[in-house]
Short mmCIF file of N, CA and C in Angstrom, two decimals:
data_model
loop_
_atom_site.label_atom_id
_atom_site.label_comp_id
_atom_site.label_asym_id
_atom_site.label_seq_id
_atom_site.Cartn_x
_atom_site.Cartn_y
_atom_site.Cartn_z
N UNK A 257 74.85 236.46 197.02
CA UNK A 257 73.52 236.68 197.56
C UNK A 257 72.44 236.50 196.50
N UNK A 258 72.92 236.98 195.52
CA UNK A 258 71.75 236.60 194.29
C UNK A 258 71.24 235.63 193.88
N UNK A 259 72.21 234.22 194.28
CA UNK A 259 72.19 232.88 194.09
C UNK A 259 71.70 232.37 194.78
N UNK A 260 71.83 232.65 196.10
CA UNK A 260 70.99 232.07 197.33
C UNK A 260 69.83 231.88 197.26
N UNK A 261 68.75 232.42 196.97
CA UNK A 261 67.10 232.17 196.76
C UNK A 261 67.36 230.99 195.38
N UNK A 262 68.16 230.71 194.90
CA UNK A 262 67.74 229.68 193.42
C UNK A 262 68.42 228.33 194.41
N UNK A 263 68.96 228.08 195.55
CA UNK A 263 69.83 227.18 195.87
C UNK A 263 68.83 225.92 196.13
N UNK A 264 67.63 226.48 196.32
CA UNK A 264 67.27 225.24 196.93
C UNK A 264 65.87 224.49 195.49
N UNK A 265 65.82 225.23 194.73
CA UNK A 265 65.35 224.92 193.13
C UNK A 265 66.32 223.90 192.35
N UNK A 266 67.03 224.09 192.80
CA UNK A 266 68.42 223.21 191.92
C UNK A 266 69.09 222.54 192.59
N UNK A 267 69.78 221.22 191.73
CA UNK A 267 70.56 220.53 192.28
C UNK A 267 72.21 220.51 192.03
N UNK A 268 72.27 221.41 190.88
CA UNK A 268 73.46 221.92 190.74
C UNK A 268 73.12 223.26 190.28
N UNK A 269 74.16 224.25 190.37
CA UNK A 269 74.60 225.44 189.57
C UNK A 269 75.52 225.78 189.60
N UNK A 270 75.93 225.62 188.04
CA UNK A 270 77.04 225.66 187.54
C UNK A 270 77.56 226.82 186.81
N UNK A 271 78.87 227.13 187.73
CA UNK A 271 78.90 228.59 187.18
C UNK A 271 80.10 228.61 186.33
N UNK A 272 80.50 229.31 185.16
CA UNK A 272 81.35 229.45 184.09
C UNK A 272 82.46 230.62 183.95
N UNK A 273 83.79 230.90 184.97
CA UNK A 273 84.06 232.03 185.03
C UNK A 273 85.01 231.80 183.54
N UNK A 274 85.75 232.96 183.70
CA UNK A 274 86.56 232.77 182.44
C UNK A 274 88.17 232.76 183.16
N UNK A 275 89.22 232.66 182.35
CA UNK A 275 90.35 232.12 182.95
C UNK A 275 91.13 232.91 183.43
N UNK A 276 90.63 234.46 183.05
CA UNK A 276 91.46 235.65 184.02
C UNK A 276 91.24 235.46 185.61
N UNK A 277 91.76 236.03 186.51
CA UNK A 277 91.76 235.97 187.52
C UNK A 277 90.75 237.56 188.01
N UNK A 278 90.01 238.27 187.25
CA UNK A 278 89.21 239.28 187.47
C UNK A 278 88.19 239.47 188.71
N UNK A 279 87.16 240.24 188.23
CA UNK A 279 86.16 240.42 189.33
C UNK A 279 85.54 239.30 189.47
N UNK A 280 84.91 238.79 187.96
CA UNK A 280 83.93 237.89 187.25
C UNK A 280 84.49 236.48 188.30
N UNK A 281 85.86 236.30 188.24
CA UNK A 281 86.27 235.17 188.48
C UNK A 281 86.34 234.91 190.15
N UNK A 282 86.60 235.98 190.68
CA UNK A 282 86.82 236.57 192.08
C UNK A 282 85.01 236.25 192.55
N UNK A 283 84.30 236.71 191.77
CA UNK A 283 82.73 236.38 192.29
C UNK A 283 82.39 234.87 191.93
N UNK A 284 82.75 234.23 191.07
CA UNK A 284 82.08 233.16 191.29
C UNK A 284 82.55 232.25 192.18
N UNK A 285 83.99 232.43 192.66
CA UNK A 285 84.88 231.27 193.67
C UNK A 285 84.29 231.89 194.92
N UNK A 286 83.42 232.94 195.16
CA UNK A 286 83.11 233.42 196.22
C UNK A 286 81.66 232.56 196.75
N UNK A 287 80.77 233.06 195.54
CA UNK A 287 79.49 232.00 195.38
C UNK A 287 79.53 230.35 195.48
N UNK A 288 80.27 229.72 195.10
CA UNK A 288 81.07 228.54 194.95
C UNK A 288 81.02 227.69 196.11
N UNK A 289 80.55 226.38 195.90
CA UNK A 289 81.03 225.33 196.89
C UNK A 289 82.07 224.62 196.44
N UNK A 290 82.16 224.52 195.37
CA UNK A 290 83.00 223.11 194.97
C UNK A 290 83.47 224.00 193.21
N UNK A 291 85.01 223.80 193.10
CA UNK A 291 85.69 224.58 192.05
C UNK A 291 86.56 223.11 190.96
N UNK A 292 85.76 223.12 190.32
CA UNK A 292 86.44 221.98 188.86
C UNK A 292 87.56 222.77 188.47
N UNK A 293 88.77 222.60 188.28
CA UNK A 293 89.83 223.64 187.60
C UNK A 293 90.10 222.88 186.34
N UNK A 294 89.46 223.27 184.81
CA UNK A 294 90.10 223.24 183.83
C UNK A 294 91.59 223.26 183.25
N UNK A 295 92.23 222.67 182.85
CA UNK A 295 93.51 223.56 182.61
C UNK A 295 94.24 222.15 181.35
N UNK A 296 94.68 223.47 180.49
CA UNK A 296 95.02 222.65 178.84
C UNK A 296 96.45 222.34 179.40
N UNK A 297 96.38 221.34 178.91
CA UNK A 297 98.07 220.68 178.51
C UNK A 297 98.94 220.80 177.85
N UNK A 298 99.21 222.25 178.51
CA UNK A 298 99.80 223.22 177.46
C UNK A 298 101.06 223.73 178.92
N UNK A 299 102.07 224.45 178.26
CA UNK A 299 103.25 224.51 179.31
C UNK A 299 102.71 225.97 179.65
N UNK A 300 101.53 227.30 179.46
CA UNK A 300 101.52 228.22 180.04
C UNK A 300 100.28 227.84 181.02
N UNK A 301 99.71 226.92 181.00
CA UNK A 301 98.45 226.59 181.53
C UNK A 301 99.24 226.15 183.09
N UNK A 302 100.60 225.31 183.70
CA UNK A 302 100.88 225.48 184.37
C UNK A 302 100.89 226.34 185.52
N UNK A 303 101.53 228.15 184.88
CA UNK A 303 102.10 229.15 185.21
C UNK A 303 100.74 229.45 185.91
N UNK A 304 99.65 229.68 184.71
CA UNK A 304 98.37 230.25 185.32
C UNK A 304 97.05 229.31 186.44
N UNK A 305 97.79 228.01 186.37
CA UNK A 305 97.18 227.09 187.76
C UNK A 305 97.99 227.59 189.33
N UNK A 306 99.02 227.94 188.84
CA UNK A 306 99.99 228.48 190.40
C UNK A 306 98.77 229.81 190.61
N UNK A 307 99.05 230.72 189.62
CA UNK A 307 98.50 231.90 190.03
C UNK A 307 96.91 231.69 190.74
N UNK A 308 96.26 230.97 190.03
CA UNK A 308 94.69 230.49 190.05
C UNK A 308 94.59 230.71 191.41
N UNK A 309 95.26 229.03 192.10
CA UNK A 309 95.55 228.51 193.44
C UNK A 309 95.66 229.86 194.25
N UNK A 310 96.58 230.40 194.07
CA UNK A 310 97.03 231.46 194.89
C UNK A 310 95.81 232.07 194.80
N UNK A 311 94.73 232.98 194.08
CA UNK A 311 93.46 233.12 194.48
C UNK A 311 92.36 232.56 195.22
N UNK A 312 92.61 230.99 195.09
CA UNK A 312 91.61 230.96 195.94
C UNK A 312 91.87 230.56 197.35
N UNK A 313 93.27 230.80 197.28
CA UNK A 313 94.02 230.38 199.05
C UNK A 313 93.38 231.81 199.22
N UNK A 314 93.24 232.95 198.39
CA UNK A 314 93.05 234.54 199.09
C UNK A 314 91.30 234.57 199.15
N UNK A 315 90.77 233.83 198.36
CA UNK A 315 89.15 233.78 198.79
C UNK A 315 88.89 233.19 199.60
N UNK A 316 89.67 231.82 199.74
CA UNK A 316 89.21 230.93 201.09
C UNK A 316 89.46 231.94 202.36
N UNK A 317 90.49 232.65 202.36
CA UNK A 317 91.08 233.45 203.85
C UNK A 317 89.69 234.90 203.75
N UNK A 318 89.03 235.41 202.68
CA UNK A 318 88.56 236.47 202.73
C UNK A 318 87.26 236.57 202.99
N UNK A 319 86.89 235.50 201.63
CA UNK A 319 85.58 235.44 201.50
C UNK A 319 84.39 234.54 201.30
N UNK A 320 85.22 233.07 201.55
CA UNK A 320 84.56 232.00 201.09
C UNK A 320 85.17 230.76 202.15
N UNK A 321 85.23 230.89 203.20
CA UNK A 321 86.26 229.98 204.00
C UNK A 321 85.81 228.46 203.55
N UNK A 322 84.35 227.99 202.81
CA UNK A 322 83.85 226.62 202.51
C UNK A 322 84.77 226.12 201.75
N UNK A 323 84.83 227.06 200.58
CA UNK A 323 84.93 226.37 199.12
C UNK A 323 85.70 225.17 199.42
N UNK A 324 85.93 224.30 198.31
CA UNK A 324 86.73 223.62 197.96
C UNK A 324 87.33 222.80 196.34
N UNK A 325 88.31 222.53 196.30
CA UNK A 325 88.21 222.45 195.20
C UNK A 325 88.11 220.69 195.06
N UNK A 326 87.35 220.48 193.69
CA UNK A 326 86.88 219.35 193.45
C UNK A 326 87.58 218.39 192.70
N UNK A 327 88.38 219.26 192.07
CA UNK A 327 89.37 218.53 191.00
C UNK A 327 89.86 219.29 189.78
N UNK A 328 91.07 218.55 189.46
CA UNK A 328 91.64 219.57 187.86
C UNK A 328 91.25 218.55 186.99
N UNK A 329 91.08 219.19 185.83
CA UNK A 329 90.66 218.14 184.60
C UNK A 329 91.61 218.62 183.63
N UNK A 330 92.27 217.32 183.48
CA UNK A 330 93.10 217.90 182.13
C UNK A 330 92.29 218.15 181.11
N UNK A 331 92.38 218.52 179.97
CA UNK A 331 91.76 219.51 178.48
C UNK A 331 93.04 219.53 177.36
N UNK A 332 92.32 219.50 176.30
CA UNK A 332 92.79 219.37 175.32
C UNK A 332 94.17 218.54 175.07
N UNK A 333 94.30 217.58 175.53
CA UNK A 333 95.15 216.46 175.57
C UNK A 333 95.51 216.11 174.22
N UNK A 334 96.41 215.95 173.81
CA UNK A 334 96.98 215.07 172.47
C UNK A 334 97.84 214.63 172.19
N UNK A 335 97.56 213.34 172.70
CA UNK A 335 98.43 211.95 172.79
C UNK A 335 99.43 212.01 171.77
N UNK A 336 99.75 212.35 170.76
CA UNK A 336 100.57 212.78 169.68
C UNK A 336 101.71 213.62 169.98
N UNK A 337 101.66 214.84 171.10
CA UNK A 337 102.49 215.22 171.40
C UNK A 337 103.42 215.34 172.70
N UNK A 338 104.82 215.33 173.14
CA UNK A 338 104.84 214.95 174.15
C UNK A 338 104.74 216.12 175.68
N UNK A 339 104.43 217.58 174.87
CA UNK A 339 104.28 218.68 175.70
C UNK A 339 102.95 218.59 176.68
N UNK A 340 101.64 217.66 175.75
CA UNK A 340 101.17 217.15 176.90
C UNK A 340 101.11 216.52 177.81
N UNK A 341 101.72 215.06 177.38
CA UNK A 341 102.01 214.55 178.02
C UNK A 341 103.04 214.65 179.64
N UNK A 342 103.92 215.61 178.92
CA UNK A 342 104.52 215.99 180.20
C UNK A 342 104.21 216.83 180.86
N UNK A 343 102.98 217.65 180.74
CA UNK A 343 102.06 218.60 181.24
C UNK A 343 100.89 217.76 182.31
N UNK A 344 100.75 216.73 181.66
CA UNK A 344 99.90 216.16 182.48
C UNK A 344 100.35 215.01 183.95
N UNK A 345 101.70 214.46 183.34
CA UNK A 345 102.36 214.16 184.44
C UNK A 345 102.53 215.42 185.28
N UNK A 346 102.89 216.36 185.37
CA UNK A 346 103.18 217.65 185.82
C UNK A 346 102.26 218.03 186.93
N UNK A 347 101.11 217.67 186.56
CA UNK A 347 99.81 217.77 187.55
C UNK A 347 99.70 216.37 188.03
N UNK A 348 99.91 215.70 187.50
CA UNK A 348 99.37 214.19 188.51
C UNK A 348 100.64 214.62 189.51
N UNK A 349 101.85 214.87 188.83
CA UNK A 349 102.83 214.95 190.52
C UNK A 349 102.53 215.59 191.41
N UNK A 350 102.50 216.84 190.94
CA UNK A 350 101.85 217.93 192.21
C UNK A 350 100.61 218.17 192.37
N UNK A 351 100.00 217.49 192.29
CA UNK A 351 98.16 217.86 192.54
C UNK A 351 97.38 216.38 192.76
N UNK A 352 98.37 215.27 193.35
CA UNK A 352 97.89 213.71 192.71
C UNK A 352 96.30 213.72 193.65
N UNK A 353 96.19 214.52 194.83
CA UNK A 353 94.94 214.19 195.09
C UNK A 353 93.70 215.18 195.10
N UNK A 354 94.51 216.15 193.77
CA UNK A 354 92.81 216.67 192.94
C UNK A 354 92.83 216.46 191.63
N UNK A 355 93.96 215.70 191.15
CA UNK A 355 93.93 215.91 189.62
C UNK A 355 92.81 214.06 189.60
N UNK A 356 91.98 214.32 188.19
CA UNK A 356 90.67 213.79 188.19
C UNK A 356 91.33 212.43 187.19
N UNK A 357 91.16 211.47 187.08
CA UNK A 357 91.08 210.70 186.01
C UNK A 357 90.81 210.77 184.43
N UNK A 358 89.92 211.19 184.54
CA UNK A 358 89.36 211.70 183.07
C UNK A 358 90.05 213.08 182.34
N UNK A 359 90.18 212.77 181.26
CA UNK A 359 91.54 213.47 180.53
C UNK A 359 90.55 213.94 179.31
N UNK A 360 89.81 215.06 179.16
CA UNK A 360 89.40 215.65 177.65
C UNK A 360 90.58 215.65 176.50
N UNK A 361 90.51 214.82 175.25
CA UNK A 361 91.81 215.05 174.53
C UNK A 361 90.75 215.99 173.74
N UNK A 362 91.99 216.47 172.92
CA UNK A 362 91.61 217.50 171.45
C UNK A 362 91.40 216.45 170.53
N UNK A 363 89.86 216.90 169.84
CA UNK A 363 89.28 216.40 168.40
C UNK A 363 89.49 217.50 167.43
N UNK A 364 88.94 217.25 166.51
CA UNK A 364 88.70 218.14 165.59
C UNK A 364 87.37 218.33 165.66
N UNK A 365 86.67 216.89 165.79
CA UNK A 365 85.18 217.04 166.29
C UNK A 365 84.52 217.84 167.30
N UNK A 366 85.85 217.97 167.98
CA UNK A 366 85.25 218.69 169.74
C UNK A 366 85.05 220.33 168.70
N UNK A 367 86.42 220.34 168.22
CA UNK A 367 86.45 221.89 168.29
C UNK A 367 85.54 222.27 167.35
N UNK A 368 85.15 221.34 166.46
CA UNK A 368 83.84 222.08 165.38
C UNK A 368 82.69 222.04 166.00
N UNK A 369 82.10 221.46 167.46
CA UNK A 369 80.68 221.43 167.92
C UNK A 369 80.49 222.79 168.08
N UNK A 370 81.04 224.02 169.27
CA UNK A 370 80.27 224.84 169.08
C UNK A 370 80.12 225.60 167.83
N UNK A 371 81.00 225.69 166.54
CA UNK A 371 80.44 226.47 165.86
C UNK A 371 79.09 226.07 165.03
N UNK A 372 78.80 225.19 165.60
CA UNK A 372 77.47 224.21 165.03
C UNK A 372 76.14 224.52 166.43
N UNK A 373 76.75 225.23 167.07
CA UNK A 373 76.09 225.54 168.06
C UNK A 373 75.53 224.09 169.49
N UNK A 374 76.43 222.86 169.23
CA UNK A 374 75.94 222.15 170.12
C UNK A 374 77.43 221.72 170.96
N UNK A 375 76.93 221.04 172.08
CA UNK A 375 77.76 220.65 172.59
C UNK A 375 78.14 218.89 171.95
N UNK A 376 79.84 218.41 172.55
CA UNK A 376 79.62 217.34 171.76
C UNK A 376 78.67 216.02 171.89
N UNK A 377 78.36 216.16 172.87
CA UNK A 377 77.06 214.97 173.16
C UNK A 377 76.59 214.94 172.21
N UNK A 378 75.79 216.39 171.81
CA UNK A 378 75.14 216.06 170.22
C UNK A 378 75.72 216.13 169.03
N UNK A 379 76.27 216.69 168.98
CA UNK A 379 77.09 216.92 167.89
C UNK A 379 77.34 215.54 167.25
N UNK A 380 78.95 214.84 168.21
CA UNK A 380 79.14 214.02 167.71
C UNK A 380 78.97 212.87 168.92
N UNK A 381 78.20 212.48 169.44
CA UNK A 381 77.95 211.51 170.62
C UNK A 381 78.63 210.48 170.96
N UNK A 382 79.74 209.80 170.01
CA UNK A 382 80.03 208.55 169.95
C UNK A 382 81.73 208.95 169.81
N UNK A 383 81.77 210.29 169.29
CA UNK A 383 83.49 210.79 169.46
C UNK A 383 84.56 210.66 170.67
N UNK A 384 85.57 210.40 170.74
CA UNK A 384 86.13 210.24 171.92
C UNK A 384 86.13 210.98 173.24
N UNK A 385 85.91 212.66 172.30
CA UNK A 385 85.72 213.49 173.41
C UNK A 385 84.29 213.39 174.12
N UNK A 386 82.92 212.97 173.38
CA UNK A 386 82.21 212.82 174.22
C UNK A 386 82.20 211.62 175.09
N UNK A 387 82.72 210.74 174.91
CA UNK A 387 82.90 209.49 175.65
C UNK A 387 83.67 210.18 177.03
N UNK A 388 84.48 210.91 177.06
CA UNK A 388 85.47 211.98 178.05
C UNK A 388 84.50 212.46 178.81
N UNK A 389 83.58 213.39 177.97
CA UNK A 389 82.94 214.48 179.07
C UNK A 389 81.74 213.62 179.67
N UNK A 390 81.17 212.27 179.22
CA UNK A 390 80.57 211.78 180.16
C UNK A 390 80.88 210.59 181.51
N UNK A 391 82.11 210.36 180.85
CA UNK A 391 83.43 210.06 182.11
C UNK A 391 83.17 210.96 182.67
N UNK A 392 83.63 212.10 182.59
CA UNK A 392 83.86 213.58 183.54
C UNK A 392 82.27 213.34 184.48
N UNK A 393 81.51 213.38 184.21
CA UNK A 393 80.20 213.65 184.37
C UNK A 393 80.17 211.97 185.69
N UNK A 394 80.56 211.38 185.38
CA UNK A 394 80.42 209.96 186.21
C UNK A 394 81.43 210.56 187.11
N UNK A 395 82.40 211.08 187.30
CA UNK A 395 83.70 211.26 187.99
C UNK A 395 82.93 212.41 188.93
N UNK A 396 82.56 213.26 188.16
CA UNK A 396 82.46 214.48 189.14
C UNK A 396 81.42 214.07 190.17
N UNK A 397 80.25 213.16 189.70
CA UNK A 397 79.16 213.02 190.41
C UNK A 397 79.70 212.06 191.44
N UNK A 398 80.66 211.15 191.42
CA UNK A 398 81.41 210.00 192.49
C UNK A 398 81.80 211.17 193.66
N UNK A 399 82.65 212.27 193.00
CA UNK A 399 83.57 213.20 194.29
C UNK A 399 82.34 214.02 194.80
N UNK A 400 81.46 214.07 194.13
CA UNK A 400 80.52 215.22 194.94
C UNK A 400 79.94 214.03 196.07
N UNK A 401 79.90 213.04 195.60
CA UNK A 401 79.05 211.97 196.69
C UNK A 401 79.74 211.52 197.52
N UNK A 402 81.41 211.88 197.58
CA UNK A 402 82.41 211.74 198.60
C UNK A 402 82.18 212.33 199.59
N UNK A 403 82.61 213.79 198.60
CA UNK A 403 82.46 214.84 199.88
C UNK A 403 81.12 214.97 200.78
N UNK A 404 80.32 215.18 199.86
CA UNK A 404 79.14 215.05 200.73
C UNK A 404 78.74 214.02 201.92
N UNK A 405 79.27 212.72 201.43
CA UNK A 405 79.28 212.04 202.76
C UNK A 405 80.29 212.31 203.63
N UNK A 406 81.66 212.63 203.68
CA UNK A 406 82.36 213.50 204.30
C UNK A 406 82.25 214.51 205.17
N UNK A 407 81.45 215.28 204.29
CA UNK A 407 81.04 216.74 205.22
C UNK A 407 79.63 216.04 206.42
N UNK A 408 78.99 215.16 205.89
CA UNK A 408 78.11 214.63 207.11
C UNK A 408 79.05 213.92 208.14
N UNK A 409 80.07 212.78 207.99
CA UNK A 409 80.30 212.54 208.67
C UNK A 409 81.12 213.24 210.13
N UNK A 410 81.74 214.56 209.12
CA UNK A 410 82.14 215.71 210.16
C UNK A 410 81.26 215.90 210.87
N UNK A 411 80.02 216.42 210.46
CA UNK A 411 78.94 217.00 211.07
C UNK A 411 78.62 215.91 212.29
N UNK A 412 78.04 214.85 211.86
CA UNK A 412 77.80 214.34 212.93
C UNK A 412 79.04 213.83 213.66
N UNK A 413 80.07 213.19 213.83
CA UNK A 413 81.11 213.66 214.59
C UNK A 413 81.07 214.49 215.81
N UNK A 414 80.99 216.29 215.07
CA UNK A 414 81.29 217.23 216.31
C UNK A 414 80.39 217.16 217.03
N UNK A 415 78.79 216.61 216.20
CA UNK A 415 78.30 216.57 217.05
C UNK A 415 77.71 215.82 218.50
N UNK A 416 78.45 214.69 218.27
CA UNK A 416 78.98 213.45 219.16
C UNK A 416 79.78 214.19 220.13
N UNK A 417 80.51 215.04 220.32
CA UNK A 417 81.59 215.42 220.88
C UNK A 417 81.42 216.73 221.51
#
């Protein structure tokens, strides 16, 4: 409800829960149209995408029947080892039509931007990982322009009918 009066000021808002499954996290999938799922390419990051899911199958039934989710983005990728790699096949098998194209690998560059206080755009602009997050940024804006034509074409549909 607090969000609602800013909805129509903005064209996105983007909300940042953290990776527990808490209140914090429980309120923003509630507020939420559309859910990006982060998740490192790492073998516990698995365990805690089952659990995730399973939350928001319990918000969609409780408290949010819209949401949807937009896509997983793999994170911290490194082609060097093969635990990601088989982490990330892992999700293209079972998730092939939300897992996203664009793959954030691990820099060293990435991980020194925030203590420099920027993100890597500025930081290091030309690094691989920012080349990633503005992939991401082209990707996410394609599926939002999916759905959105999607959800119209429903609309008008039922209302044909």
């Amino acid at each position: 409800r607090a969000l609602q009066p800013l909805v129509i000021d903005y064209d996105f808002i983007i909300l940042d829960a953290p990776p527990s499954l808490g209140l914090l996290t429980v309120n923003c999938l509630t507020a939420a149209n559309y859910i990006l799922i982060p998740i490192q390419c790492e073998y516990y990051a698995l365990e805690g995408l089952g659990n995730l899911l399973s939350t928001i199958r319990k918000v969609r039934m409780n408290l949010n029947p819209s949401v949807l989710i937009l896509g997983i983005l793999r994170t911290m990728h490194d082609s060097r080892t093969n635990l990601s790699s088989q982490v990330s096949e892992e999700v293209e098998k079972h998730f092939p039509h939300w897992v996203l194209r664009t793959i954030i690998p691990r820099t060293v560059r990435l991980s020194e931007a925030p203590s420099h206080g920027l993100p890597i755009i500025y930081y290091d602009g030309r690094n691989v990982a920012a080349a990633a997050y503005r992939q991401l940024a082209r990707e996410v804006l394609e599926r939002l322009g999916e759905k959105i034509a999607n959800e119209q074409s429903d609309i008008s549909n039922s209302q044909m009918h």
